[in-house]
């Protein structure tokens, strides 16, 4: 019995069979294509980057694509994970706190994703257990196969229905052989069987070693890794070889021989300067065409659209290589030893730098030991500074010292979330004479709690998904720098518990600080700036602008910072700064999207 017949024979009475196949309404098996990317040999191969680049190639051909990341861990989402161990927590517009790979997908595809694009084992098991408690399994014993695997397939099909995608890109977290993702891999084997021939393309990402002592590439680890995948009943259709240098023909042939994959479908995916070069590397190797052919999508390819999309993208890559100028920007961060904790900020600087023809060198500033006496020395080589998001107390005083120094010496400055809050504290203390001003996150009983817990947060207990999360609109004050950047309103993404206490706003404004963005519904101040008469570029936001910066649409706050840094670095630099301010000045769409978590304010 093939997949089609199997599905139709058991769809309506699955309780009586050994199968369990909840199909979302509106789903037709075989009508959606799936590209499933698994990693072998080791983690950290850049599955997300590979998968998003391949998805981008297909999107450029005019196909509708959507990604999903299947995480093996039991956490419900990434919100409670330590960025020091797992990289930054990415926040989607609907408030989902997820893996940083979702940021990679949003940037590569220039799409806003939703909770449907991300799942964890925690979510899968929660659904299964909830269904069991409500009698959803009609007396059956609930098993890993078929019930848990059935739920995984259900998630993919729900995504297919919701997005109407031609191709769903599935990235399986971890490495083949991990206990955590074994049931995901089994679910994918079943999916391929049920969806029928040529509906699923399995891509194995592997690693080709090149030990310096040998000076040549070795394929054994890759062979064993792929063998491990084949033991699960999955025959890969394509293999992508990660390597520091291009994988040689000999190595690719060896891997082909041991894995039943024709050599023309074994591709090299070697290191390159920027991840944004990878789509072109894949095209050059024919990886995109191989997927299209395997999935029989040739008829749907729009060549003209592809040429246009490719040109725009290549323009970006060319400008990246040809940066004529350089600036150095400092990032004050607690997690300075782990770059992944600031992945989106690093990318946002790349986007802004490319737009302005400038390479942005980043310098990491550990603030734990900084104070007014040593801050000048610590920041002396910088043309700009970012004080990014953070939680807790460590390094706060050092950040305040950095902000004071930036304000007093005209050093271009961007404060993000916690950094925005620290900028308010610094201004209150040093300009408004509010000695002892602080955030109640840092000092609960402080004299002037200029940063205070959001009223709605006071009643919340527990940590997971309880912050003010996701996209909200802000109304922008006319005549300000923010208005030049955004026009009359802007949507930004948030992840915070504390805010500027509105009681202190009149006093801060009287001393010169401008609150140029505010929630339309509540007394939540979202953007601050110092007027041009006080500072060349000093801006802060309670939101996370780095999360919505895209390669061809750099976020204006980063663009502004790099531009101001260029002016500081090059006295003859006089290029005007133009923001892509939306022309439409209609009323803001003040509706919040369907929330996953957080409040509706
Ligand atoms: N800890 C601060 C708050 O909860 C800032 C959060 C952040 O920077 N993301 O408001």
PDB file of N, CA and C in Angstrom, residues 27 31-37 51 54-55 58 63-70 105 109 111 116-118 152-171 188 191 195 199-203 291 295 297:
ATOM      1  N   UNK A  27      -6.026  19.929   4.856  1.00  0.00           N
ATOM      2  CA  UNK A  27      -4.740  19.394   4.393  1.00  0.00           C
ATOM      3  C   UNK A  27      -4.940  18.243   3.412  1.00  0.00           C
ATOM      4  N   UNK A  31       0.211  17.240  -1.380  1.00  0.00           N
ATOM      5  CA  UNK A  31       0.137  18.524  -2.089  1.00  0.00           C
ATOM      6  C   UNK A  31       1.200  19.510  -1.615  1.00  0.00           C
ATOM      7  N   UNK A  32       1.846  19.203  -0.501  1.00  0.00           N
ATOM      8  CA  UNK A  32       2.917  20.079  -0.009  1.00  0.00           C
ATOM      9  C   UNK A  32       4.231  19.316  -0.141  1.00  0.00           C
ATOM     10  N   UNK A  33       5.281  20.046  -0.474  1.00  0.00           N
ATOM     11  CA  UNK A  33       6.598  19.422  -0.547  1.00  0.00           C
ATOM     12  C   UNK A  33       7.371  19.747   0.739  1.00  0.00           C
ATOM     13  N   UNK A  34       8.241  18.850   1.127  1.00  0.00           N
ATOM     14  CA  UNK A  34       9.037  19.060   2.343  1.00  0.00           C
ATOM     15  C   UNK A  34      10.520  18.868   2.043  1.00  0.00           C
ATOM     16  N   UNK A  35      11.334  19.792   2.529  1.00  0.00           N
ATOM     17  CA  UNK A  35      12.785  19.588   2.500  1.00  0.00           C
ATOM     18  C   UNK A  35      13.193  19.401   3.956  1.00  0.00           C
ATOM     19  N   UNK A  36      13.792  18.271   4.265  1.00  0.00           N
ATOM     20  CA  UNK A  36      14.104  17.961   5.663  1.00  0.00           C
ATOM     21  C   UNK A  36      15.618  17.936   5.841  1.00  0.00           C
ATOM     22  N   UNK A  37      16.103  18.810   6.702  1.00  0.00           N
ATOM     23  CA  UNK A  37      17.551  18.944   6.871  1.00  0.00           C
ATOM     24  C   UNK A  37      17.959  18.345   8.213  1.00  0.00           C
ATOM     25  N   UNK A  51      19.882  25.685   5.769  1.00  0.00           N
ATOM     26  CA  UNK A  51      18.483  25.470   5.440  1.00  0.00           C
ATOM     27  C   UNK A  51      17.828  26.789   4.992  1.00  0.00           C
ATOM     28  N   UNK A  54      19.059  27.699   1.467  1.00  0.00           N
ATOM     29  CA  UNK A  54      18.428  26.874   0.436  1.00  0.00           C
ATOM     30  C   UNK A  54      16.965  27.316   0.242  1.00  0.00           C
ATOM     31  N   UNK A  55      16.311  27.600   1.359  1.00  0.00           N
ATOM     32  CA  UNK A  55      14.924  28.075   1.281  1.00  0.00           C
ATOM     33  C   UNK A  55      14.871  29.392   0.506  1.00  0.00           C
ATOM     34  N   UNK A  58      14.944  28.845  -3.181  1.00  0.00           N
ATOM     35  CA  UNK A  58      13.654  28.407  -3.740  1.00  0.00           C
ATOM     36  C   UNK A  58      12.635  29.549  -3.729  1.00  0.00           C
ATOM     37  N   UNK A  63       8.740  30.338  -5.497  1.00  0.00           N
ATOM     38  CA  UNK A  63       7.999  29.353  -4.704  1.00  0.00           C
ATOM     39  C   UNK A  63       7.706  29.929  -3.321  1.00  0.00           C
ATOM     40  N   UNK A  64       6.586  29.529  -2.754  1.00  0.00           N
ATOM     41  CA  UNK A  64       6.264  29.994  -1.407  1.00  0.00           C
ATOM     42  C   UNK A  64       6.867  29.001  -0.414  1.00  0.00           C
ATOM     43  N   UNK A  65       7.772  29.503   0.418  1.00  0.00           N
ATOM     44  CA  UNK A  65       8.438  28.598   1.356  1.00  0.00           C
ATOM     45  C   UNK A  65       8.160  29.031   2.790  1.00  0.00           C
ATOM     46  N   UNK A  66       8.206  28.061   3.678  1.00  0.00           N
ATOM     47  CA  UNK A  66       8.117  28.392   5.103  1.00  0.00           C
ATOM     48  C   UNK A  66       9.014  27.426   5.869  1.00  0.00           C
ATOM     49  N   UNK A  67       9.717  27.915   6.895  1.00  0.00           N
ATOM     50  CA  UNK A  67      10.603  27.020   7.644  1.00  0.00           C
ATOM     51  C   UNK A  67       9.966  26.567   8.963  1.00  0.00           C
ATOM     52  N   UNK A  68      10.462  25.465   9.488  1.00  0.00           N
ATOM     53  CA  UNK A  68      10.135  25.116  10.882  1.00  0.00           C
ATOM     54  C   UNK A  68      11.366  24.498  11.520  1.00  0.00           C
ATOM     55  N   UNK A  69      11.607  24.910  12.755  1.00  0.00           N
ATOM     56  CA  UNK A  69      12.710  24.317  13.506  1.00  0.00           C
ATOM     57  C   UNK A  69      12.132  23.391  14.568  1.00  0.00           C
ATOM     58  N   UNK A  70      12.594  22.169  14.589  1.00  0.00           N
ATOM     59  CA  UNK A  70      12.160  21.200  15.596  1.00  0.00           C
ATOM     60  C   UNK A  70      13.269  21.059  16.633  1.00  0.00           C
ATOM     61  N   UNK A 105      16.338  32.613   9.806  1.00  0.00           N
ATOM     62  CA  UNK A 105      15.299  32.416   8.784  1.00  0.00           C
ATOM     63  C   UNK A 105      14.610  33.736   8.437  1.00  0.00           C
ATOM     64  N   UNK A 109      14.943  35.071   4.657  1.00  0.00           N
ATOM     65  CA  UNK A 109      13.730  35.009   3.828  1.00  0.00           C
ATOM     66  C   UNK A 109      12.974  36.329   3.811  1.00  0.00           C
ATOM     67  N   UNK A 111      10.914  37.327   5.980  1.00  0.00           N
ATOM     68  CA  UNK A 111       9.535  36.974   6.363  1.00  0.00           C
ATOM     69  C   UNK A 111       9.384  37.151   7.869  1.00  0.00           C
ATOM     70  N   UNK A 116       4.057  28.940  14.793  1.00  0.00           N
ATOM     71  CA  UNK A 116       3.946  27.699  14.025  1.00  0.00           C
ATOM     72  C   UNK A 116       5.273  27.287  13.399  1.00  0.00           C
ATOM     73  N   UNK A 117       6.206  28.232  13.322  1.00  0.00           N
ATOM     74  CA  UNK A 117       7.498  27.937  12.689  1.00  0.00           C
ATOM     75  C   UNK A 117       8.523  27.370  13.668  1.00  0.00           C
ATOM     76  N   UNK A 118       8.083  27.065  14.873  1.00  0.00           N
ATOM     77  CA  UNK A 118       9.042  26.636  15.899  1.00  0.00           C
ATOM     78  C   UNK A 118       8.362  25.665  16.844  1.00  0.00           C
ATOM     79  N   UNK A 152       4.070  15.237  15.771  1.00  0.00           N
ATOM     80  CA  UNK A 152       5.112  15.978  15.031  1.00  0.00           C
ATOM     81  C   UNK A 152       4.640  16.216  13.597  1.00  0.00           C
ATOM     82  N   UNK A 153       4.146  15.182  12.959  1.00  0.00           N
ATOM     83  CA  UNK A 153       3.681  15.322  11.571  1.00  0.00           C
ATOM     84  C   UNK A 153       2.514  16.299  11.515  1.00  0.00           C
ATOM     85  N   UNK A 154       1.671  16.228  12.540  1.00  0.00           N
ATOM     86  CA  UNK A 154       0.540  17.147  12.620  1.00  0.00           C
ATOM     87  C   UNK A 154       1.005  18.599  12.625  1.00  0.00           C
ATOM     88  N   UNK A 155       2.079  18.856  13.391  1.00  0.00           N
ATOM     89  CA  UNK A 155       2.601  20.236  13.462  1.00  0.00           C
ATOM     90  C   UNK A 155       3.057  20.721  12.080  1.00  0.00           C
ATOM     91  N   UNK A 156       3.726  19.849  11.352  1.00  0.00           N
ATOM     92  CA  UNK A 156       4.208  20.254  10.022  1.00  0.00           C
ATOM     93  C   UNK A 156       3.033  20.525   9.089  1.00  0.00           C
ATOM     94  N   UNK A 157       2.019  19.677   9.191  1.00  0.00           N
ATOM     95  CA  UNK A 157       0.872  19.829   8.288  1.00  0.00           C
ATOM     96  C   UNK A 157       0.043  21.048   8.671  1.00  0.00           C
ATOM     97  N   UNK A 158      -0.022  21.340   9.953  1.00  0.00           N
ATOM     98  CA  UNK A 158      -0.721  22.571  10.372  1.00  0.00           C
ATOM     99  C   UNK A 158      -0.026  23.797   9.785  1.00  0.00           C
ATOM    100  N   UNK A 159       1.292  23.757   9.819  1.00  0.00           N
ATOM    101  CA  UNK A 159       2.061  24.880   9.252  1.00  0.00           C
ATOM    102  C   UNK A 159       1.788  24.991   7.750  1.00  0.00           C
ATOM    103  N   UNK A 160       1.744  23.828   7.087  1.00  0.00           N
ATOM    104  CA  UNK A 160       1.496  23.836   5.638  1.00  0.00           C
ATOM    105  C   UNK A 160       0.125  24.456   5.338  1.00  0.00           C
ATOM    106  N   UNK A 161      -0.878  24.105   6.134  1.00  0.00           N
ATOM    107  CA  UNK A 161      -2.223  24.638   5.897  1.00  0.00           C
ATOM    108  C   UNK A 161      -2.244  26.144   6.179  1.00  0.00           C
ATOM    109  N   UNK A 162      -1.648  26.540   7.310  1.00  0.00           N
ATOM    110  CA  UNK A 162      -1.702  27.950   7.721  1.00  0.00           C
ATOM    111  C   UNK A 162      -0.974  28.850   6.737  1.00  0.00           C
ATOM    112  N   UNK A 163       0.135  28.382   6.190  1.00  0.00           N
ATOM    113  CA  UNK A 163       0.940  29.266   5.329  1.00  0.00           C
ATOM    114  C   UNK A 163       0.673  29.043   3.844  1.00  0.00           C
ATOM    115  N   UNK A 164       0.020  27.937   3.529  1.00  0.00           N
ATOM    116  CA  UNK A 164      -0.201  27.593   2.115  1.00  0.00           C
ATOM    117  C   UNK A 164       1.121  27.543   1.350  1.00  0.00           C
ATOM    118  N   UNK A 165       2.166  27.095   2.035  1.00  0.00           N
ATOM    119  CA  UNK A 165       3.488  27.064   1.400  1.00  0.00           C
ATOM    120  C   UNK A 165       3.564  25.947   0.365  1.00  0.00           C
ATOM    121  N   UNK A 166       4.356  26.182  -0.681  1.00  0.00           N
ATOM    122  CA  UNK A 166       4.642  25.114  -1.632  1.00  0.00           C
ATOM    123  C   UNK A 166       5.642  24.139  -1.001  1.00  0.00           C
ATOM    124  N   UNK A 167       6.617  24.717  -0.288  1.00  0.00           N
ATOM    125  CA  UNK A 167       7.669  23.885   0.294  1.00  0.00           C
ATOM    126  C   UNK A 167       7.870  24.251   1.768  1.00  0.00           C
ATOM    127  N   UNK A 168       7.796  23.238   2.637  1.00  0.00           N
ATOM    128  CA  UNK A 168       8.090  23.438   4.054  1.00  0.00           C
ATOM    129  C   UNK A 168       9.522  22.966   4.298  1.00  0.00           C
ATOM    130  N   UNK A 169      10.346  23.842   4.855  1.00  0.00           N
ATOM    131  CA  UNK A 169      11.724  23.470   5.192  1.00  0.00           C
ATOM    132  C   UNK A 169      11.776  23.069   6.654  1.00  0.00           C
ATOM    133  N   UNK A 170      12.142  21.823   6.909  1.00  0.00           N
ATOM    134  CA  UNK A 170      12.149  21.313   8.279  1.00  0.00           C
ATOM    135  C   UNK A 170      13.595  21.172   8.732  1.00  0.00           C
ATOM    136  N   UNK A 171      13.942  21.878   9.791  1.00  0.00           N
ATOM    137  CA  UNK A 171      15.284  21.727  10.350  1.00  0.00           C
ATOM    138  C   UNK A 171      15.174  20.948  11.649  1.00  0.00           C
ATOM    139  N   UNK A 188       9.788  11.865  10.558  1.00  0.00           N
ATOM    140  CA  UNK A 188      10.064  12.293   9.184  1.00  0.00           C
ATOM    141  C   UNK A 188      10.080  11.098   8.232  1.00  0.00           C
ATOM    142  N   UNK A 191       6.549  10.483   7.606  1.00  0.00           N
ATOM    143  CA  UNK A 191       5.992  11.549   6.758  1.00  0.00           C
ATOM    144  C   UNK A 191       6.285  11.262   5.289  1.00  0.00           C
ATOM    145  N   UNK A 195       3.364  10.843   2.612  1.00  0.00           N
ATOM    146  CA  UNK A 195       3.143  11.894   1.615  1.00  0.00           C
ATOM    147  C   UNK A 195       3.361  11.381   0.200  1.00  0.00           C
ATOM    148  N   UNK A 199       7.660  13.728  -2.586  1.00  0.00           N
ATOM    149  CA  UNK A 199       7.093  14.822  -1.804  1.00  0.00           C
ATOM    150  C   UNK A 199       8.098  15.326  -0.783  1.00  0.00           C
ATOM    151  N   UNK A 200       9.060  14.479  -0.477  1.00  0.00           N
ATOM    152  CA  UNK A 200      10.010  14.830   0.579  1.00  0.00           C
ATOM    153  C   UNK A 200      11.436  14.712   0.037  1.00  0.00           C
ATOM    154  N   UNK A 201      12.251  15.713   0.363  1.00  0.00           N
ATOM    155  CA  UNK A 201      13.663  15.662  -0.013  1.00  0.00           C
ATOM    156  C   UNK A 201      14.487  15.690   1.277  1.00  0.00           C
ATOM    157  N   UNK A 202      15.199  14.604   1.538  1.00  0.00           N
ATOM    158  CA  UNK A 202      16.046  14.562   2.732  1.00  0.00           C
ATOM    159  C   UNK A 202      17.443  15.076   2.393  1.00  0.00           C
ATOM    160  N   UNK A 203      17.883  16.046   3.161  1.00  0.00           N
ATOM    161  CA  UNK A 203      19.231  16.583   2.950  1.00  0.00           C
ATOM    162  C   UNK A 203      20.048  16.330   4.210  1.00  0.00           C
ATOM    163  N   UNK A 291      17.188  20.175  -5.703  1.00  0.00           N
ATOM    164  CA  UNK A 291      15.990  20.063  -4.855  1.00  0.00           C
ATOM    165  C   UNK A 291      14.736  20.207  -5.718  1.00  0.00           C
ATOM    166  N   UNK A 295      11.946  17.276  -6.221  1.00  0.00           N
ATOM    167  CA  UNK A 295      10.563  17.480  -5.779  1.00  0.00           C
ATOM    168  C   UNK A 295       9.618  17.756  -6.964  1.00  0.00           C
ATOM    169  N   UNK A 297       9.360  20.280  -9.034  1.00  0.00           N
ATOM    170  CA  UNK A 297       8.749  21.617  -8.972  1.00  0.00           C
ATOM    171  C   UNK A 297       9.138  22.473 -10.180  1.00  0.00           C
TER     172      UNK A 297
END
